[in-house]
CSV table of C-alpha atoms in Angstrom, one decimal:
chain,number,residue,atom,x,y,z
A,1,UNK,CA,-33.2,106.1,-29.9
A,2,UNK,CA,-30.9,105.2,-26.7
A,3,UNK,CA,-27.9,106.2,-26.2
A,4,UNK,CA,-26.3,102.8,-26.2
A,5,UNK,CA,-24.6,104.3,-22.6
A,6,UNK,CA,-24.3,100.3,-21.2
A,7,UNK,CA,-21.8,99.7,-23.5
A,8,UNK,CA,-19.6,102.3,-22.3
A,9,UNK,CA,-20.3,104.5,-25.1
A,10,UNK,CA,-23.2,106.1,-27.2
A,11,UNK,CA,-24.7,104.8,-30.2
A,12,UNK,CA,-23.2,105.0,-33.4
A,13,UNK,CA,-25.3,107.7,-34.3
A,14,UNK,CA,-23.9,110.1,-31.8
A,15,UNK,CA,-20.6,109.7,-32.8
A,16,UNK,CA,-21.7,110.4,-36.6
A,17,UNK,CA,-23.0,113.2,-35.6
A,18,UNK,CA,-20.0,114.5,-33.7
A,19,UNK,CA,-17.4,113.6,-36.3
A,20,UNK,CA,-19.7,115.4,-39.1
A,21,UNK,CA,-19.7,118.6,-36.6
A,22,UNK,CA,-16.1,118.5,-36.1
A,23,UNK,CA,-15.0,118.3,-40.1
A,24,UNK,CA,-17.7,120.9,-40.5
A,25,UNK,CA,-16.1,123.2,-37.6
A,26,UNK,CA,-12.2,122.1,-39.3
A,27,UNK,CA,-13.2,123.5,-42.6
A,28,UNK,CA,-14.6,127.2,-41.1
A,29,UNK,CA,-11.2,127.2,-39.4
A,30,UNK,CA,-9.3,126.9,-42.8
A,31,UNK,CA,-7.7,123.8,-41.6
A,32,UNK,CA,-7.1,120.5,-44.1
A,33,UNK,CA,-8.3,118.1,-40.8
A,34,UNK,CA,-7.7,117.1,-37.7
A,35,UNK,CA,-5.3,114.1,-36.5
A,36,UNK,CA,-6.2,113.1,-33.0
A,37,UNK,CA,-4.6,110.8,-31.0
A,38,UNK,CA,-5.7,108.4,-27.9
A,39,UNK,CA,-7.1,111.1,-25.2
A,40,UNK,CA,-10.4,112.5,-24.6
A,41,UNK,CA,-10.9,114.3,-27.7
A,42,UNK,CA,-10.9,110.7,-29.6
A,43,UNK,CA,-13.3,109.0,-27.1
A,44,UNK,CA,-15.7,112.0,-27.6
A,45,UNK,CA,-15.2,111.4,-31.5
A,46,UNK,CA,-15.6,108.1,-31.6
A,47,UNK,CA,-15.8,106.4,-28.3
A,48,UNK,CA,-12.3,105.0,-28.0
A,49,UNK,CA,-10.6,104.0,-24.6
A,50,UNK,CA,-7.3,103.2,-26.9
A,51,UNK,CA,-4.5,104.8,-24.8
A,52,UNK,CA,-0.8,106.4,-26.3
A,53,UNK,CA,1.5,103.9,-26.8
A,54,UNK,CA,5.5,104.2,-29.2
A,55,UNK,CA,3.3,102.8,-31.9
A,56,UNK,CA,0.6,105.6,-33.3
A,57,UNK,CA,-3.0,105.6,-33.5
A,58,UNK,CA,-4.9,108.4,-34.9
A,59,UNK,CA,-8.1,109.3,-36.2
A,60,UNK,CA,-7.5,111.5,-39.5
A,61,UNK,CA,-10.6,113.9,-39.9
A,62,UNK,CA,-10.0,115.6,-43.1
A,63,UNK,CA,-12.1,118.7,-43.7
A,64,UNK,CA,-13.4,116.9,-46.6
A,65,UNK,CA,-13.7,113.6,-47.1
A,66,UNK,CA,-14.3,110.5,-45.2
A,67,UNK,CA,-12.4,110.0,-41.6
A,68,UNK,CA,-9.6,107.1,-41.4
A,69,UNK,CA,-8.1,105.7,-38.2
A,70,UNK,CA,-4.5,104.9,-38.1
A,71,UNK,CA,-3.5,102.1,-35.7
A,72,UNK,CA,-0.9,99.5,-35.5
A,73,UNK,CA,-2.1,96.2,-37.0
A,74,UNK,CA,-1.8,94.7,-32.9
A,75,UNK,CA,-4.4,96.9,-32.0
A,76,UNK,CA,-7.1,96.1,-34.8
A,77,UNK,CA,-9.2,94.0,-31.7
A,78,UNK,CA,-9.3,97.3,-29.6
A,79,UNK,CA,-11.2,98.9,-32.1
A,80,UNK,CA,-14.0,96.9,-31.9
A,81,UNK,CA,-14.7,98.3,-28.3
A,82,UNK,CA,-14.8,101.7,-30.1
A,83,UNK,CA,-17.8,103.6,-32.7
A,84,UNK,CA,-15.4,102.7,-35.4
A,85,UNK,CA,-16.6,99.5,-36.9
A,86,UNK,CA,-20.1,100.8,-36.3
A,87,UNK,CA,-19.6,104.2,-38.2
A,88,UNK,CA,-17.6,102.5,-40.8
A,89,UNK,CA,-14.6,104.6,-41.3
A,90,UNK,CA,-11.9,103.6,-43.1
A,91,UNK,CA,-8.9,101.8,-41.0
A,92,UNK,CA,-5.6,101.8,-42.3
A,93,UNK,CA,-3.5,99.7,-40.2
A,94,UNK,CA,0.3,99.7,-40.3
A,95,UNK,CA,2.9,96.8,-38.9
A,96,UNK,CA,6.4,97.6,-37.0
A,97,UNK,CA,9.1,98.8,-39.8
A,98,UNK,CA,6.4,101.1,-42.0
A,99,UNK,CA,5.7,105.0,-41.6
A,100,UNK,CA,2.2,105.4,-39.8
A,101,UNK,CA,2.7,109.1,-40.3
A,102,UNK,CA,2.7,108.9,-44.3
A,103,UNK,CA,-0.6,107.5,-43.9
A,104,UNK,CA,-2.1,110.2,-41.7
A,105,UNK,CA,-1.0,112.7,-44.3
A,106,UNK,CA,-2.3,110.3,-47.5
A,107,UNK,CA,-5.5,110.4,-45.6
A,108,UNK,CA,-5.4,114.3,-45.0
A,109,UNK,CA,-4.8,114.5,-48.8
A,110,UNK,CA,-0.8,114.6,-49.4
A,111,UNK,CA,-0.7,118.3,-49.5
A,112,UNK,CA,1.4,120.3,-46.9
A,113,UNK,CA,-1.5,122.3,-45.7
A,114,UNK,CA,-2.8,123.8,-42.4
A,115,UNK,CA,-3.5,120.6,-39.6
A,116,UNK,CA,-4.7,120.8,-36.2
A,117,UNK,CA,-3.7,118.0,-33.6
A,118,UNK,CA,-4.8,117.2,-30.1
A,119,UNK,CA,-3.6,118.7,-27.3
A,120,UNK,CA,-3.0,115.5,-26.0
A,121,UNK,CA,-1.1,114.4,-28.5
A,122,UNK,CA,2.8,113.3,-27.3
A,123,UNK,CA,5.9,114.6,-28.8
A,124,UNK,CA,6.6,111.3,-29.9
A,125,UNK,CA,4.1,111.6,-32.3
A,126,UNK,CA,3.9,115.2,-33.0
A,127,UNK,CA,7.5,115.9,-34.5
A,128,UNK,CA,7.8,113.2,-36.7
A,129,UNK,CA,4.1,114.1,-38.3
A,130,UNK,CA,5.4,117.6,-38.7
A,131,UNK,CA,8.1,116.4,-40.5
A,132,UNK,CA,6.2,114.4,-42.9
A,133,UNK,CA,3.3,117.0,-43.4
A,134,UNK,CA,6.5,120.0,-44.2
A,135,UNK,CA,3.9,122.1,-41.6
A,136,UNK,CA,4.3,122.7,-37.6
A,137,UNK,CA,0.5,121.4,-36.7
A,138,UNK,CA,-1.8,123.8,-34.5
A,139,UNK,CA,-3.5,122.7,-31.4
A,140,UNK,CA,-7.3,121.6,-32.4
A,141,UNK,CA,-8.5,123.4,-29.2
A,142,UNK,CA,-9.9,125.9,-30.7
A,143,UNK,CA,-12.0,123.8,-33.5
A,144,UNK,CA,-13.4,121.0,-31.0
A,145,UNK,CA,-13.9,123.4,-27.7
A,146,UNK,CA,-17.4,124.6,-29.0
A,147,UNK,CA,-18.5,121.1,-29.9
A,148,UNK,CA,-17.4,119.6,-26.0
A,149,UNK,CA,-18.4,122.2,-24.4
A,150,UNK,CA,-21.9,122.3,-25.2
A,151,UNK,CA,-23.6,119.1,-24.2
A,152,UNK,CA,-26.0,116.9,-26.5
A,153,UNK,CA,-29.2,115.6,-24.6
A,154,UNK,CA,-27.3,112.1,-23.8
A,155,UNK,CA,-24.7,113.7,-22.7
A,156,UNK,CA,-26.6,115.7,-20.0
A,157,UNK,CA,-28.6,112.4,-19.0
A,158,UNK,CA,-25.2,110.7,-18.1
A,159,UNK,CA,-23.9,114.3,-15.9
A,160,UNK,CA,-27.5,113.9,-14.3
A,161,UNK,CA,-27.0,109.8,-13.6
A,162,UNK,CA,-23.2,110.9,-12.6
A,163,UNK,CA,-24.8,113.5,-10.1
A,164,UNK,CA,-27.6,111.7,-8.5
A,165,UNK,CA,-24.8,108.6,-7.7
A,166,UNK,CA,-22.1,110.8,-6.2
A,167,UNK,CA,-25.0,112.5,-3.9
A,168,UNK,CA,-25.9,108.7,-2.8
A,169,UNK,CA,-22.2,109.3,-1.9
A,170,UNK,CA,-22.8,112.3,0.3
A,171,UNK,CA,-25.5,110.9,2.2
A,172,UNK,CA,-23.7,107.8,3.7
A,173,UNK,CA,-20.5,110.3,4.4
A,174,UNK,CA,-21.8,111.3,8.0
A,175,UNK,CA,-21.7,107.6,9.0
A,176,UNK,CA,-18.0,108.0,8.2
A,177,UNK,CA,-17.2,111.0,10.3
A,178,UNK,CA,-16.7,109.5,13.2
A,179,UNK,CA,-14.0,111.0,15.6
A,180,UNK,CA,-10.5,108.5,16.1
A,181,UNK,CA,-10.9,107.7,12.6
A,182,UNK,CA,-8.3,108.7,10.2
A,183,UNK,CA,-9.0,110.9,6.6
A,184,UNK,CA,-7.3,108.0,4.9
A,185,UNK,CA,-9.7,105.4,6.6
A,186,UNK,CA,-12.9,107.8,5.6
A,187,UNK,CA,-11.4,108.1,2.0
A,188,UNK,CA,-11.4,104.4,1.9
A,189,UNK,CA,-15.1,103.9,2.8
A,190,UNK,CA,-15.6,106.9,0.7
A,191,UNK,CA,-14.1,105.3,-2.8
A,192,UNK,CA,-16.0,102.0,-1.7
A,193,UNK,CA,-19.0,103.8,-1.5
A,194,UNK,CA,-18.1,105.6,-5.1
A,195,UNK,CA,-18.5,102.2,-6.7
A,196,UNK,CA,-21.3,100.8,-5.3
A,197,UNK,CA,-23.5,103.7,-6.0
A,198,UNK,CA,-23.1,103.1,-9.8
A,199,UNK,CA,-19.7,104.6,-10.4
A,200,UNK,CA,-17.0,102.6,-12.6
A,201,UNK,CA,-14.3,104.0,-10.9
A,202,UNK,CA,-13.3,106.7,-8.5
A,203,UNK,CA,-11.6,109.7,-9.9
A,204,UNK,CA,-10.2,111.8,-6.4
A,205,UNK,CA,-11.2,111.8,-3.2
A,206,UNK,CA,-10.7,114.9,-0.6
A,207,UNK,CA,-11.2,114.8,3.2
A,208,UNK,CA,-9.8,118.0,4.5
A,209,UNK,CA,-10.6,117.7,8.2
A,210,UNK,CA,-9.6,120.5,10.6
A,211,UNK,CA,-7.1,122.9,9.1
A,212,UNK,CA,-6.4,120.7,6.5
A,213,UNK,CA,-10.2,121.8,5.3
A,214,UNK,CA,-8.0,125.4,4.4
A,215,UNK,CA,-6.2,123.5,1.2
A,216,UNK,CA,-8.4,123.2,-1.4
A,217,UNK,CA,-6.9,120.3,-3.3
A,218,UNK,CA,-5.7,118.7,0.2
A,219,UNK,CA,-6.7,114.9,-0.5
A,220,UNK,CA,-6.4,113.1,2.6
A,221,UNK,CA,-4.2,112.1,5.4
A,222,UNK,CA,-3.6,110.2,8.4
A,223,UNK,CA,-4.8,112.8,10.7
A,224,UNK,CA,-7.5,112.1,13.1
A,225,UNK,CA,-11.0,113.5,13.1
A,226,UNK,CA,-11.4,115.0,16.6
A,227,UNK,CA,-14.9,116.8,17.6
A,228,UNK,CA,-15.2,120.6,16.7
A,229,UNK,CA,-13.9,119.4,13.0
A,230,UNK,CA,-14.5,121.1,9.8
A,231,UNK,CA,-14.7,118.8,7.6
A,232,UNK,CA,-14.5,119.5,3.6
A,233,UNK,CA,-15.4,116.7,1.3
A,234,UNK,CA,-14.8,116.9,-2.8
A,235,UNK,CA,-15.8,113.2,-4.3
A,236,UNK,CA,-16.3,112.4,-8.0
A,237,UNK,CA,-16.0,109.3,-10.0
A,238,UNK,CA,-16.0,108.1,-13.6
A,239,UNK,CA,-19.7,107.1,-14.9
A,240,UNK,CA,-20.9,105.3,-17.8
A,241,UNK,CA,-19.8,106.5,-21.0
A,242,UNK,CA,-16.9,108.2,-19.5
A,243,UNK,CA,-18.6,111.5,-17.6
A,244,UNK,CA,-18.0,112.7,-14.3
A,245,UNK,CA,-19.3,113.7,-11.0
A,246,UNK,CA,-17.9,116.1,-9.2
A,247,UNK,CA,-19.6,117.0,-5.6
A,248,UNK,CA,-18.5,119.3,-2.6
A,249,UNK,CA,-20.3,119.4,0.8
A,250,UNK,CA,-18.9,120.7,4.4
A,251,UNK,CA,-19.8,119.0,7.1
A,252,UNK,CA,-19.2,119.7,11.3
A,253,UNK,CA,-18.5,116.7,13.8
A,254,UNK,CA,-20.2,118.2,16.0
A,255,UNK,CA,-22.2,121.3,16.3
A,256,UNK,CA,-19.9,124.4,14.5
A,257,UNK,CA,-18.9,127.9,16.7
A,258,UNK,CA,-20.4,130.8,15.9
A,259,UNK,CA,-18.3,132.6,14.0
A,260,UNK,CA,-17.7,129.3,11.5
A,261,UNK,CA,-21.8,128.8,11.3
A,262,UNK,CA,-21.8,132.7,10.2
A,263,UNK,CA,-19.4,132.7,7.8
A,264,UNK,CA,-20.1,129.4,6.3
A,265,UNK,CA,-23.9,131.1,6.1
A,266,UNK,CA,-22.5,133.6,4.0
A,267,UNK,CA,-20.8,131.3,1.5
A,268,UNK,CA,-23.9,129.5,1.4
A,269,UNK,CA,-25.3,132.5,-0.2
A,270,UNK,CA,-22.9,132.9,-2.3
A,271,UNK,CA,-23.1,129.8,-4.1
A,272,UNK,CA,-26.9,130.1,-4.0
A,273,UNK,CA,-26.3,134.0,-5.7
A,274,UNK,CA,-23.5,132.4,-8.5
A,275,UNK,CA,-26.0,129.7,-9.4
A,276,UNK,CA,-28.9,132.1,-10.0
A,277,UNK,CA,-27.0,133.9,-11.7
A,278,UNK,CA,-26.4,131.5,-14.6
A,279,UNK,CA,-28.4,132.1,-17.9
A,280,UNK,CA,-27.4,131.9,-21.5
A,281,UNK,CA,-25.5,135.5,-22.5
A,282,UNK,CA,-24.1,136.0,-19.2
A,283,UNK,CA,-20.7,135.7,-19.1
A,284,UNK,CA,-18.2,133.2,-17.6
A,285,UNK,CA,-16.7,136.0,-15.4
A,286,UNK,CA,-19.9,137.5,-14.6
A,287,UNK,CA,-20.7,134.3,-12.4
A,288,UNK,CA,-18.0,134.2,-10.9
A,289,UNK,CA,-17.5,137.7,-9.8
A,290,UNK,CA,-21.2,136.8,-8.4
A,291,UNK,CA,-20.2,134.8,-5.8
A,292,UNK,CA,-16.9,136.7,-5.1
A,293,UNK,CA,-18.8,140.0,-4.4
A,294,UNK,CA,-20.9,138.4,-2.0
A,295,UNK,CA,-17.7,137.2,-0.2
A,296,UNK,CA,-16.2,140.7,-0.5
A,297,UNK,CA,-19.2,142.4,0.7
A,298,UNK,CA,-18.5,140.3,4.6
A,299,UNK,CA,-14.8,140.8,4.5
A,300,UNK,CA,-14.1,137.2,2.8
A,301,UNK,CA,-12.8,138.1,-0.4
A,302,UNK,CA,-9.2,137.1,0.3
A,303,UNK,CA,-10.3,133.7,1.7
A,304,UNK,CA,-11.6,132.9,-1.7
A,305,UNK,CA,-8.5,131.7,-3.9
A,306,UNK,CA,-9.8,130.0,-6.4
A,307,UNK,CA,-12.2,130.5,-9.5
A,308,UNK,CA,-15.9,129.5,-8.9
A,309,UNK,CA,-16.0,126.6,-11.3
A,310,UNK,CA,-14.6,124.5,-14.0
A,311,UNK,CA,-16.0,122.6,-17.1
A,312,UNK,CA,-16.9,119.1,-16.8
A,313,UNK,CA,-17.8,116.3,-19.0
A,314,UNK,CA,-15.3,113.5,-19.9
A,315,UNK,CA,-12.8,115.6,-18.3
A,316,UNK,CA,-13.5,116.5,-14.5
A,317,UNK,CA,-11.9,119.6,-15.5
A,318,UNK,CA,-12.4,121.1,-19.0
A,319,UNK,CA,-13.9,124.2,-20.0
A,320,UNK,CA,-15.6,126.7,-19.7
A,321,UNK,CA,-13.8,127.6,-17.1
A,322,UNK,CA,-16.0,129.8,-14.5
A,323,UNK,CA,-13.1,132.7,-13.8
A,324,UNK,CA,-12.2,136.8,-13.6
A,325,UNK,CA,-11.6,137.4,-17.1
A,326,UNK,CA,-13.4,134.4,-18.8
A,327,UNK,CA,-15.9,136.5,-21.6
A,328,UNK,CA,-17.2,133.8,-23.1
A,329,UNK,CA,-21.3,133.8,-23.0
A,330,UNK,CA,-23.1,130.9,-21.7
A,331,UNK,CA,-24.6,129.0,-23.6
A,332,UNK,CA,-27.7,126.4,-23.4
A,333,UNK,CA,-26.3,123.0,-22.7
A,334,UNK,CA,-23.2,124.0,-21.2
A,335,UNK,CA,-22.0,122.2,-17.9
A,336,UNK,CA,-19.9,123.2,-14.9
A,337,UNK,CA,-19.0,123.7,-11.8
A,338,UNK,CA,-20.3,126.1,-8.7
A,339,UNK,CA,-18.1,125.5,-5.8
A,340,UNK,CA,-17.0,129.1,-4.2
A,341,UNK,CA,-14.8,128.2,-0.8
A,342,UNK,CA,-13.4,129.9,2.2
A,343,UNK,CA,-10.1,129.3,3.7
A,344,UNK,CA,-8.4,129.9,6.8
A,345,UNK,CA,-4.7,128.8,6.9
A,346,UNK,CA,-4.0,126.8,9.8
A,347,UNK,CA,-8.2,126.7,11.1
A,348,UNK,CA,-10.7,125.6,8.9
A,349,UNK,CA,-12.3,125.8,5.3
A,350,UNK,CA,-15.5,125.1,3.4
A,351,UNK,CA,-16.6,124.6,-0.1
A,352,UNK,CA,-20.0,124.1,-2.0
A,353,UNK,CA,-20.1,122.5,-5.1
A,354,UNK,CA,-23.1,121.6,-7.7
A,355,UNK,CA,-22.6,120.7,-11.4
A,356,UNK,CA,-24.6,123.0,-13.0
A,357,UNK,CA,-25.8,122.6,-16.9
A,358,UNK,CA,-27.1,125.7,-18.5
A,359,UNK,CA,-30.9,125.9,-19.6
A,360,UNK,CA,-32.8,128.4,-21.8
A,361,UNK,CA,-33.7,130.3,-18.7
A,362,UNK,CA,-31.3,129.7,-16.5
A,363,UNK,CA,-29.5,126.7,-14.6
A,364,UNK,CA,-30.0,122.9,-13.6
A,365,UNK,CA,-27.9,121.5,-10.5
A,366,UNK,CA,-27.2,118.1,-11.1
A,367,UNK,CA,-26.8,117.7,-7.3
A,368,UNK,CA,-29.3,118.3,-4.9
A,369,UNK,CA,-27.8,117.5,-1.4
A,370,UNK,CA,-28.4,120.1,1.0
A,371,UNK,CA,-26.3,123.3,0.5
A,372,UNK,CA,-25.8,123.4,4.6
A,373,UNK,CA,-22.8,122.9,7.3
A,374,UNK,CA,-24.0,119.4,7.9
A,375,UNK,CA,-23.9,118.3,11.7
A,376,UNK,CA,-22.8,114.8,12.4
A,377,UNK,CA,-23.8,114.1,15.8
A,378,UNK,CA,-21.3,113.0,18.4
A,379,UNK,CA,-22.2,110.7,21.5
């Protein structure tokens, strides 16, 4: 069956399956259910772009039992644009001057028992539904990290999709480079080109030319390209159901020193040594201390401040998070980041990034630019 991705959002059946895994997940964590409110967890359950407003909506996902949404009566047309009238779930809408949160816990039962919430879930919401339940809610982390992290076979067609467009990106960014020109003004042609390459909207651009390239999460400025530049480049955008790119390359305006070729060389192999690296078993930590030994082995362990990678999904950044300490095995179907960089306050940096989705025998980059310091030419 297709996954229904020109929509904005899987078929029905996806979602089905997700809520089904979720209540299944709630029970073996001796919870009653989950409430979760407008954020990413409740467009991963059912699809739903709905956003937190003063007047709650909530999906109730008992740990048995049939799933209700709770919404204000105003929003009933939004939820067409969601899995919800698809999948059938009972809606129990509410109109200004009634308790929305004596609904949610009708729906979870009545009983003053063990419920997990969002992360993303306001205060707003939170205290009063505490109230009403007689129980301080736990964070629902823990019960739906499992499910996002590991990515269903749709799911890793729309990171692919989301990876091929933002390399279109990367190609046309050398046409950009050209020295006078402002990071702002290449940022600009850069979120243009975002778009048109099949992206519904840019999430961040960074153009960190020069020493600017040594702050990782720089952005861009009205600084001026000159020739000799460094020039780090981090792009992503939003992407049909709501997944991400996420893409590094380095590039030279002109033809590098040295010293930079050398030790960009050696981050190159470090990224290349992280991503072999990656098989189900191994651990989170285990890749990145991959590419940080390589680092360490030249002398460029303190010019690496940063983990190697992130999650990514409908989040850019979710987990598993690719750091020192992380023991959480790999797993087939997981998706993240590779992206080791080198910084030099007041000089230069570099970063290579790929999104990565675990196999059964390894990895699969998502992106497949070249992993060199690209050379822009310069008349």
């Amino acid at each position: 069956m297709s996954s229904g991705t020109s929509s904005g959002r899987f078929d029905a059946d996806v979602y089905a399956r997700r809520l089904s895994a979720a209540a299944a997940a709630t029970a073996g964590a001796g919870l009653a259910g989950l409430v979760i409110t407008p954020g990413y967890d409740l467009r991963y359950l059912i699809g739903s772009r709905a956003e937190t407003f003063e007047r709650l909506t909530a999906l109730v996902l008992p740990a048995v039992g049939a799933p209700t949404v709770v919404l204000p009566r105003l929003e009933l047309a939004s939820l067409k644009e969601s899995a919800a009238a698809d999948l059938g779930l009972d809606v129990r809408d509410w109109v200004d001057g009634d308790d929305p949160y004596q609904l949610v816990a009708a729906a979870l039962g009545g009983s003053p028992a063990a419920t997990a919430v969002t992360d993303s879930m306001p205060a707003l919401h939170l205290l009063p539904l505490a109230r009403v339940l007689g129980v301080t809610p736990v964070l629902a982390t823990d019960v739906l990290r499992e499910l996002r992290m590991v990515k269903e076979e749709a799911e890793i067609d729309a990171l692919r999709k989301a990876g091929a467009a933002i390399d279109r990106v990367h190609a046309r960014v050398p046409e950009f480079l050209v020295p006078g020109r402002t990071e702002a003004d290449v940022a600009a042609d850069i979120s243009k080109a975002i778009v048109a390459e099949g992206h519904s909207d840019v999430a961040f651009v960074i153009v960190g030319s020069g020493p600017h390239g040594a702050d990782p999460h720089h952005g861009y400025s009205d600084r001026e390209l000159q020739v000799g530049d460094i020039v780090v480049v981090d792009i992503g955008g939003t992407y049909g159901p709501g997944y991400h790119s996420d893409s590094t390359r380095t590039y030279s305006i002109g033809q590098p020193s040295a010293e930079v070729a050398e030790q960009y060389s050696i981050l190159q192999r470090a990224q290349r040594v992280a991503f072999d690296f990656v098989r189900p078993g191994v651990t989170a930590e285990q890749v990145d201390a991959a590419a940080r030994d390589v680092l360490a082995e030249s002398g460029l362990a303190e010019y690496f401040v940063h983990r190697t990678g992130h999650g990514i999904g409908l989040c850019v950044h979710e987990e598993p998070y690719i750091v020192a300490g992380n023991k959480l095995q790999l797993k087939a179907g997981m998706a993240f980041s590779i992206e080791p960089g080198i910084y030099f306050p007041g000089r230069w940096g570099a970063r290579i990034e790929d999104i990565v989705i675990v196999t059964d025998d390894g990895a699969l980059s998502v992106n497949n630019r070249p992993h060199e310091l690209i050379v822009v030419p310069v008349s």
